[in-house]
């Protein structure tokens, strides 16, 4: 359907390409002549065609644009992309483009050169995978990953090289004469599973996490082996067979350890450097993301410079730093880093595949030897499976959860080769290896086979074999709590039984981390909010808040959103501490799906306690709720352009921070609320003021805790209630019903009947409870408090369920939310 | 009892330990640092008993065995200790100290306080406990029964969470 429309686009693209190519060609020929043409100016030219000046960047930019356009065209039709993976389609697009260029130029002016590939296109992908690597999963399976990466790759290389050599000896390849060493070299470059291809193909298949991390981790970590093997065999080939003795072989083995561990260590050093940097960047939050990219890229280049494994360096850099920089950085910076990395990685991947396709359309590199090519394909496939099975069998004896046979099949099937192999092949020296072109051609065929054919088959095979898929489910607090309990449980049992196990180490690492690493690498404010269960709680609150707001918005009750004049910046009011805490907590999304980014803690709307008060409280409450809801929106939802008063400054993107306005509005509202409640018949004014004062005091006392807006919300509502910090459940649900006019047109007549008993008690208790509760910063409740609380609780509990039954079903959502927010 | 067969391998070590465990003032250093250490020790002791005998000890440890695949099911046995239900039951009992078959808000709060108490305020703990109960409580009684507990954790991969390797 869209194809016809896009055919026009294709024609446009090709036409544009031809236009670029022809002047380029013309300029190439005439460049020498034209460069001096400026010396004979006959007159002022109003407009001139300065191709020379912009040639290089222009070509790059046009190519990037073309690649992205290819992706656009391909993604237009989801029906096709669900069958054929996008990478395969991109390669085909590359074929077409290559064909056009070939037709225009009769030579392949653009192809994937190793320099461009290894220094510009590959790093973003690796940095991105390192940064987004699921650490816990990665390290739990690290043993299996390492075994497959190291031993598996060596096995693949050795068997492939030897088999091909054997076949040559056996005459299966015609007149070919390549030495054993060259075969081994070829084997080493084609043996490695490629991270780019794995990502591209597995991304649409969504296999279960363990399987994915095994294949993907292997593809990343085997770079260490590949680099070493390639360099070693390259050196051997240069030296010639005669000079290889034990010393050289030992040197080769040592170089493996140096390259692999050196690369990893270097990556970790850069990761730690990144953490320190982000720790200190409070004043330049606007370019914080820049640090991440630059340092990540530098880690890659430095490793490359020191002939260590660059991919390993990048991966470990990302792996080490992700937790700390996510905690340290401003929330916007975290988002920026995430999205820019995705853009760069995706863009690079697109370009790699397109250029792979283009590079194939080149007559000069193609040498065809049926036997060689077919045998290579066969051996790669077969040895991959054999290797996986052989290695997983002893591994399963040591794994908690053994890898099933089906998973192993998919691992074998997922051994995709990609652009890295091609890059290495092109890097070979023609003078040393006569048959370079044959190897390059074979590599290309292998890459195309794995990416296209195996890519197409991957989804059906996965479905047919009923592989366990990735499960995405909502966060639940109980799960998180239970996970934590399990962890502690396992550590305890290990202690009891005297065994030093996996969990022991993990526990030790956690303690170490908490004591030292966090102290060093994280900003003080970020350290406080590291607890995982709490962060889940926070995220769930945010989700609720957003639901609440959207519900209200839909029914038009939160009309203040359209009112631009009410711009309240709560920064000053709530204190810097809290605001730092809030974004940081939301930023900790290492394991969970990213939450909707709205700060939590919308206050429980204060209950109205009598029919007469209803009107006044409604206004006061609504205002309070408005303030808080607006605060939510103001902080994180997309702001209309009017609200951004940008100062034109490159260093400071400030949003409305008018503190005087804040203070004034806040005081106005608080005063209004006080008045409205002073007139209340239940005479709750007295306890309220007490708690209000103590609340203010508490604000000033620096307690080491983060009084995040969750608390503030509770404090404020409690202020009006005069009860202690834990808002009783009853009023909340009642208020929830009353508060939102959209949901409840009239007041529930049952309400007043239920309130008096509870409130009477509240009145009794409030005087005593409020100040003492306020005064306590954090210690757990004493027995006395509990006793005082008990009657309160029980009464609210009973009426609570009663009230819940009464509230109409239409606002079930509402009530859940409200109920969830009581303590 | 099949799990006993496996445990005979570690008989010596276990015997030493259960002798220690049999003493009422069982203390292992790391366990004192463990937030739920006390509860786990308590879980080893059958209710109302001060001493622990070896089969009981092993029976508790059997909860942590990896879930076997081709175990021949003895129909007479209601459920194996290391089955998913058995493990969940053990975990449930860690919370449910008064053994009334339900995790009340207070019980949950105690566990939360033990695990999180240092970093989180009391009100927040209450919110978390309340919310956790909200999520799991299907019949609205304000407490989590074993079935609700099981249901809320149905997506959690028990094989990874509650297994000790050497018990295989």
mmCIF file with all atom_site columns, C-alpha atoms in Angstrom, chain A residues 210 396 398-402 404 473 475-479 481-486 488-499 502-503 514 528 531 533-534 537 540-541 544 705-708 711 714 725-726 777-781 786 789 793 797 816 819-820 822-823, chain B residues 10 13-14 17 26 28 30-31 34-37 40-41 44 57 61 64 66 69 88 90-91 94-95 105-106 108 111-113 115-116 118-124 126-128 130-132 134-136 144 149 152-153 155-156 158-166 168:
data_model
loop_
_atom_site.group_PDB
_atom_site.id
_atom_site.type_symbol
_atom_site.label_atom_id
_atom_site.label_alt_id
_atom_site.label_comp_id
_atom_site.label_asym_id
_atom_site.label_entity_id
_atom_site.label_seq_id
_atom_site.pdbx_PDB_ins_code
_atom_site.Cartn_x
_atom_site.Cartn_y
_atom_site.Cartn_z
_atom_site.occupancy
_atom_site.B_iso_or_equiv
_atom_site.pdbx_formal_charge
_atom_site.auth_seq_id
_atom_site.auth_comp_id
_atom_site.auth_asym_id
_atom_site.auth_atom_id
_atom_site.pdbx_PDB_model_num
ATOM 1   C CA . UNK A 1 210 ? 18.838  -15.281 30.040 1.00 0.00 ? 210 UNK A CA 1
ATOM 2   C CA . UNK A 1 396 ? 24.886  -26.993 33.168 1.00 0.00 ? 396 UNK A CA 1
ATOM 3   C CA . UNK A 1 398 ? 27.365  -25.743 37.667 1.00 0.00 ? 398 UNK A CA 1
ATOM 4   C CA . UNK A 1 399 ? 24.422  -23.623 36.847 1.00 0.00 ? 399 UNK A CA 1
ATOM 5   C CA . UNK A 1 400 ? 21.493  -23.147 39.135 1.00 0.00 ? 400 UNK A CA 1
ATOM 6   C CA . UNK A 1 401 ? 19.080  -23.254 36.290 1.00 0.00 ? 401 UNK A CA 1
ATOM 7   C CA . UNK A 1 402 ? 20.385  -25.435 33.540 1.00 0.00 ? 402 UNK A CA 1
ATOM 8   C CA . UNK A 1 404 ? 17.488  -26.287 28.206 1.00 0.00 ? 404 UNK A CA 1
ATOM 9   C CA . UNK A 1 473 ? 5.183   -7.228  33.641 1.00 0.00 ? 473 UNK A CA 1
ATOM 10  C CA . UNK A 1 475 ? 6.216   -3.559  38.885 1.00 0.00 ? 475 UNK A CA 1
ATOM 11  C CA . UNK A 1 476 ? 4.621   -4.621  42.042 1.00 0.00 ? 476 UNK A CA 1
ATOM 12  C CA . UNK A 1 477 ? 5.880   -3.671  45.403 1.00 0.00 ? 477 UNK A CA 1
ATOM 13  C CA . UNK A 1 478 ? 5.266   -7.045  46.868 1.00 0.00 ? 478 UNK A CA 1
ATOM 14  C CA . UNK A 1 479 ? 7.536   -8.618  44.308 1.00 0.00 ? 479 UNK A CA 1
ATOM 15  C CA . UNK A 1 481 ? 9.997   -6.678  48.698 1.00 0.00 ? 481 UNK A CA 1
ATOM 16  C CA . UNK A 1 482 ? 9.919   -10.384 48.282 1.00 0.00 ? 482 UNK A CA 1
ATOM 17  C CA . UNK A 1 483 ? 12.971  -10.340 46.064 1.00 0.00 ? 483 UNK A CA 1
ATOM 18  C CA . UNK A 1 484 ? 14.804  -8.502  48.742 1.00 0.00 ? 484 UNK A CA 1
ATOM 19  C CA . UNK A 1 485 ? 13.633  -11.007 51.322 1.00 0.00 ? 485 UNK A CA 1
ATOM 20  C CA . UNK A 1 486 ? 14.830  -13.824 49.119 1.00 0.00 ? 486 UNK A CA 1
ATOM 21  C CA . UNK A 1 488 ? 18.587  -11.998 52.522 1.00 0.00 ? 488 UNK A CA 1
ATOM 22  C CA . UNK A 1 489 ? 17.239  -15.462 52.964 1.00 0.00 ? 489 UNK A CA 1
ATOM 23  C CA . UNK A 1 490 ? 19.752  -16.965 50.658 1.00 0.00 ? 490 UNK A CA 1
ATOM 24  C CA . UNK A 1 491 ? 22.590  -15.163 52.310 1.00 0.00 ? 491 UNK A CA 1
ATOM 25  C CA . UNK A 1 492 ? 21.419  -16.382 55.676 1.00 0.00 ? 492 UNK A CA 1
ATOM 26  C CA . UNK A 1 493 ? 21.129  -19.962 54.583 1.00 0.00 ? 493 UNK A CA 1
ATOM 27  C CA . UNK A 1 494 ? 24.515  -19.813 53.050 1.00 0.00 ? 494 UNK A CA 1
ATOM 28  C CA . UNK A 1 495 ? 25.884  -18.483 56.272 1.00 0.00 ? 495 UNK A CA 1
ATOM 29  C CA . UNK A 1 496 ? 24.171  -21.170 58.227 1.00 0.00 ? 496 UNK A CA 1
ATOM 30  C CA . UNK A 1 497 ? 25.516  -23.900 56.114 1.00 0.00 ? 497 UNK A CA 1
ATOM 31  C CA . UNK A 1 498 ? 28.925  -22.395 56.088 1.00 0.00 ? 498 UNK A CA 1
ATOM 32  C CA . UNK A 1 499 ? 29.109  -22.385 52.349 1.00 0.00 ? 499 UNK A CA 1
ATOM 33  C CA . UNK A 1 502 ? 27.218  -16.875 44.892 1.00 0.00 ? 502 UNK A CA 1
ATOM 34  C CA . UNK A 1 503 ? 25.032  -14.968 47.260 1.00 0.00 ? 503 UNK A CA 1
ATOM 35  C CA . UNK A 1 514 ? 27.528  0.802   50.037 1.00 0.00 ? 514 UNK A CA 1
ATOM 36  C CA . UNK A 1 528 ? 20.267  8.689   50.161 1.00 0.00 ? 528 UNK A CA 1
ATOM 37  C CA . UNK A 1 531 ? 17.155  1.899   48.105 1.00 0.00 ? 531 UNK A CA 1
ATOM 38  C CA . UNK A 1 533 ? 12.275  -1.033  47.186 1.00 0.00 ? 533 UNK A CA 1
ATOM 39  C CA . UNK A 1 534 ? 11.738  2.579   47.942 1.00 0.00 ? 534 UNK A CA 1
ATOM 40  C CA . UNK A 1 537 ? 7.388   2.559   45.668 1.00 0.00 ? 537 UNK A CA 1
ATOM 41  C CA . UNK A 1 540 ? 4.347   3.375   41.652 1.00 0.00 ? 540 UNK A CA 1
ATOM 42  C CA . UNK A 1 541 ? 3.281   6.576   43.331 1.00 0.00 ? 541 UNK A CA 1
ATOM 43  C CA . UNK A 1 544 ? -0.788  6.626   40.342 1.00 0.00 ? 544 UNK A CA 1
ATOM 44  C CA . UNK A 1 705 ? 16.150  12.096  55.849 1.00 0.00 ? 705 UNK A CA 1
ATOM 45  C CA . UNK A 1 706 ? 14.733  13.052  52.578 1.00 0.00 ? 706 UNK A CA 1
ATOM 46  C CA . UNK A 1 707 ? 11.406  14.567  53.162 1.00 0.00 ? 707 UNK A CA 1
ATOM 47  C CA . UNK A 1 708 ? 10.311  13.886  49.710 1.00 0.00 ? 708 UNK A CA 1
ATOM 48  C CA . UNK A 1 711 ? 5.977   13.186  53.101 1.00 0.00 ? 711 UNK A CA 1
ATOM 49  C CA . UNK A 1 714 ? 1.134   13.819  54.121 1.00 0.00 ? 714 UNK A CA 1
ATOM 50  C CA . UNK A 1 725 ? 1.633   11.852  60.048 1.00 0.00 ? 725 UNK A CA 1
ATOM 51  C CA . UNK A 1 726 ? -0.185  8.771   58.981 1.00 0.00 ? 726 UNK A CA 1
ATOM 52  C CA . UNK A 1 777 ? 12.451  12.554  62.770 1.00 0.00 ? 777 UNK A CA 1
ATOM 53  C CA . UNK A 1 778 ? 12.742  8.941   62.070 1.00 0.00 ? 778 UNK A CA 1
ATOM 54  C CA . UNK A 1 779 ? 12.904  6.417   64.832 1.00 0.00 ? 779 UNK A CA 1
ATOM 55  C CA . UNK A 1 780 ? 10.256  3.764   64.726 1.00 0.00 ? 780 UNK A CA 1
ATOM 56  C CA . UNK A 1 781 ? 7.164   4.248   66.730 1.00 0.00 ? 781 UNK A CA 1
ATOM 57  C CA . UNK A 1 786 ? 1.429   2.530   68.763 1.00 0.00 ? 786 UNK A CA 1
ATOM 58  C CA . UNK A 1 789 ? -2.485  4.867   67.085 1.00 0.00 ? 789 UNK A CA 1
ATOM 59  C CA . UNK A 1 793 ? -6.507  2.660   63.082 1.00 0.00 ? 793 UNK A CA 1
ATOM 60  C CA . UNK A 1 797 ? -10.227 0.442   59.074 1.00 0.00 ? 797 UNK A CA 1
ATOM 61  C CA . UNK A 1 816 ? -7.574  2.640   44.695 1.00 0.00 ? 816 UNK A CA 1
ATOM 62  C CA . UNK A 1 819 ? -6.302  4.073   49.368 1.00 0.00 ? 819 UNK A CA 1
ATOM 63  C CA . UNK A 1 820 ? -2.876  3.360   48.166 1.00 0.00 ? 820 UNK A CA 1
ATOM 64  C CA . UNK A 1 822 ? -2.731  6.259   52.907 1.00 0.00 ? 822 UNK A CA 1
ATOM 65  C CA . UNK A 1 823 ? -0.256  5.065   55.328 1.00 0.00 ? 823 UNK A CA 1
ATOM 66  C CA . UNK B 2 10  ? 27.323  -33.043 53.632 1.00 0.00 ? 10  UNK B CA 1
ATOM 67  C CA . UNK B 2 13  ? 29.277  -30.325 58.105 1.00 0.00 ? 13  UNK B CA 1
ATOM 68  C CA . UNK B 2 14  ? 25.623  -30.311 58.755 1.00 0.00 ? 14  UNK B CA 1
ATOM 69  C CA . UNK B 2 17  ? 26.011  -27.052 62.442 1.00 0.00 ? 17  UNK B CA 1
ATOM 70  C CA . UNK B 2 26  ? 22.281  -19.888 68.053 1.00 0.00 ? 26  UNK B CA 1
ATOM 71  C CA . UNK B 2 28  ? 26.439  -16.900 63.613 1.00 0.00 ? 28  UNK B CA 1
ATOM 72  C CA . UNK B 2 30  ? 26.875  -12.765 59.733 1.00 0.00 ? 30  UNK B CA 1
ATOM 73  C CA . UNK B 2 31  ? 23.399  -13.733 60.624 1.00 0.00 ? 31  UNK B CA 1
ATOM 74  C CA . UNK B 2 34  ? 21.242  -10.109 58.305 1.00 0.00 ? 34  UNK B CA 1
ATOM 75  C CA . UNK B 2 35  ? 17.989  -8.240  58.678 1.00 0.00 ? 35  UNK B CA 1
ATOM 76  C CA . UNK B 2 36  ? 15.887  -11.313 58.667 1.00 0.00 ? 36  UNK B CA 1
ATOM 77  C CA . UNK B 2 37  ? 18.433  -13.576 60.253 1.00 0.00 ? 37  UNK B CA 1
ATOM 78  C CA . UNK B 2 40  ? 15.245  -17.557 59.468 1.00 0.00 ? 40  UNK B CA 1
ATOM 79  C CA . UNK B 2 41  ? 16.682  -19.145 62.529 1.00 0.00 ? 41  UNK B CA 1
ATOM 80  C CA . UNK B 2 44  ? 14.251  -23.751 61.486 1.00 0.00 ? 44  UNK B CA 1
ATOM 81  C CA . UNK B 2 57  ? 17.064  -29.125 60.042 1.00 0.00 ? 57  UNK B CA 1
ATOM 82  C CA . UNK B 2 61  ? 17.161  -26.764 54.129 1.00 0.00 ? 61  UNK B CA 1
ATOM 83  C CA . UNK B 2 64  ? 16.334  -24.510 49.030 1.00 0.00 ? 64  UNK B CA 1
ATOM 84  C CA . UNK B 2 66  ? 16.665  -26.551 43.087 1.00 0.00 ? 66  UNK B CA 1
ATOM 85  C CA . UNK B 2 69  ? 12.524  -31.903 36.937 1.00 0.00 ? 69  UNK B CA 1
ATOM 86  C CA . UNK B 2 88  ? 6.687   -20.054 48.778 1.00 0.00 ? 88  UNK B CA 1
ATOM 87  C CA . UNK B 2 90  ? 8.642   -21.163 53.604 1.00 0.00 ? 90  UNK B CA 1
ATOM 88  C CA . UNK B 2 91  ? 8.905   -17.583 52.519 1.00 0.00 ? 91  UNK B CA 1
ATOM 89  C CA . UNK B 2 94  ? 9.008   -15.870 57.394 1.00 0.00 ? 94  UNK B CA 1
ATOM 90  C CA . UNK B 2 95  ? 6.544   -13.066 57.410 1.00 0.00 ? 95  UNK B CA 1
ATOM 91  C CA . UNK B 2 105 ? 0.067   -5.155  57.800 1.00 0.00 ? 105 UNK B CA 1
ATOM 92  C CA . UNK B 2 106 ? 2.041   -5.153  60.999 1.00 0.00 ? 106 UNK B CA 1
ATOM 93  C CA . UNK B 2 108 ? 4.811   -6.885  56.707 1.00 0.00 ? 108 UNK B CA 1
ATOM 94  C CA . UNK B 2 111 ? 9.932   -7.126  57.820 1.00 0.00 ? 111 UNK B CA 1
ATOM 95  C CA . UNK B 2 112 ? 10.124  -3.928  55.844 1.00 0.00 ? 112 UNK B CA 1
ATOM 96  C CA . UNK B 2 113 ? 11.431  -2.058  58.811 1.00 0.00 ? 113 UNK B CA 1
ATOM 97  C CA . UNK B 2 115 ? 15.208  -4.498  55.762 1.00 0.00 ? 115 UNK B CA 1
ATOM 98  C CA . UNK B 2 116 ? 14.789  -0.880  54.933 1.00 0.00 ? 116 UNK B CA 1
ATOM 99  C CA . UNK B 2 118 ? 17.732  2.815   57.991 1.00 0.00 ? 118 UNK B CA 1
ATOM 100 C CA . UNK B 2 119 ? 17.021  4.623   54.817 1.00 0.00 ? 119 UNK B CA 1
ATOM 101 C CA . UNK B 2 120 ? 13.333  5.176   54.874 1.00 0.00 ? 120 UNK B CA 1
ATOM 102 C CA . UNK B 2 121 ? 11.099  7.028   57.268 1.00 0.00 ? 121 UNK B CA 1
ATOM 103 C CA . UNK B 2 122 ? 8.372   5.410   59.242 1.00 0.00 ? 122 UNK B CA 1
ATOM 104 C CA . UNK B 2 123 ? 5.596   7.007   57.268 1.00 0.00 ? 123 UNK B CA 1
ATOM 105 C CA . UNK B 2 124 ? 7.090   5.868   54.056 1.00 0.00 ? 124 UNK B CA 1
ATOM 106 C CA . UNK B 2 126 ? 3.801   2.415   56.287 1.00 0.00 ? 126 UNK B CA 1
ATOM 107 C CA . UNK B 2 127 ? 2.914   3.590   52.825 1.00 0.00 ? 127 UNK B CA 1
ATOM 108 C CA . UNK B 2 128 ? 4.953   0.876   51.308 1.00 0.00 ? 128 UNK B CA 1
ATOM 109 C CA . UNK B 2 130 ? -0.037  -0.486  52.834 1.00 0.00 ? 130 UNK B CA 1
ATOM 110 C CA . UNK B 2 131 ? 0.546   -0.377  49.160 1.00 0.00 ? 131 UNK B CA 1
ATOM 111 C CA . UNK B 2 132 ? 2.059   -3.798  49.037 1.00 0.00 ? 132 UNK B CA 1
ATOM 112 C CA . UNK B 2 134 ? -3.196  -3.289  48.410 1.00 0.00 ? 134 UNK B CA 1
ATOM 113 C CA . UNK B 2 135 ? -1.523  -4.881  45.462 1.00 0.00 ? 135 UNK B CA 1
ATOM 114 C CA . UNK B 2 136 ? -1.753  -8.390  46.697 1.00 0.00 ? 136 UNK B CA 1
ATOM 115 C CA . UNK B 2 144 ? -2.318  -11.364 52.559 1.00 0.00 ? 144 UNK B CA 1
ATOM 116 C CA . UNK B 2 149 ? 0.878   -14.383 48.260 1.00 0.00 ? 149 UNK B CA 1
ATOM 117 C CA . UNK B 2 152 ? 1.254   -12.102 43.538 1.00 0.00 ? 152 UNK B CA 1
ATOM 118 C CA . UNK B 2 153 ? 4.528   -13.877 43.044 1.00 0.00 ? 153 UNK B CA 1
ATOM 119 C CA . UNK B 2 155 ? 5.658   -14.220 37.752 1.00 0.00 ? 155 UNK B CA 1
ATOM 120 C CA . UNK B 2 156 ? 8.738   -14.406 39.878 1.00 0.00 ? 156 UNK B CA 1
ATOM 121 C CA . UNK B 2 158 ? 11.568  -19.076 41.853 1.00 0.00 ? 158 UNK B CA 1
ATOM 122 C CA . UNK B 2 159 ? 14.280  -21.205 40.408 1.00 0.00 ? 159 UNK B CA 1
ATOM 123 C CA . UNK B 2 160 ? 16.670  -18.361 40.503 1.00 0.00 ? 160 UNK B CA 1
ATOM 124 C CA . UNK B 2 161 ? 15.544  -16.882 43.723 1.00 0.00 ? 161 UNK B CA 1
ATOM 125 C CA . UNK B 2 162 ? 15.450  -19.591 46.243 1.00 0.00 ? 162 UNK B CA 1
ATOM 126 C CA . UNK B 2 163 ? 18.083  -22.101 45.380 1.00 0.00 ? 163 UNK B CA 1
ATOM 127 C CA . UNK B 2 164 ? 21.391  -22.946 46.857 1.00 0.00 ? 164 UNK B CA 1
ATOM 128 C CA . UNK B 2 165 ? 23.708  -24.635 44.492 1.00 0.00 ? 165 UNK B CA 1
ATOM 129 C CA . UNK B 2 166 ? 25.332  -27.124 46.765 1.00 0.00 ? 166 UNK B CA 1
ATOM 130 C CA . UNK B 2 168 ? 21.584  -30.027 44.236 1.00 0.00 ? 168 UNK B CA 1
#
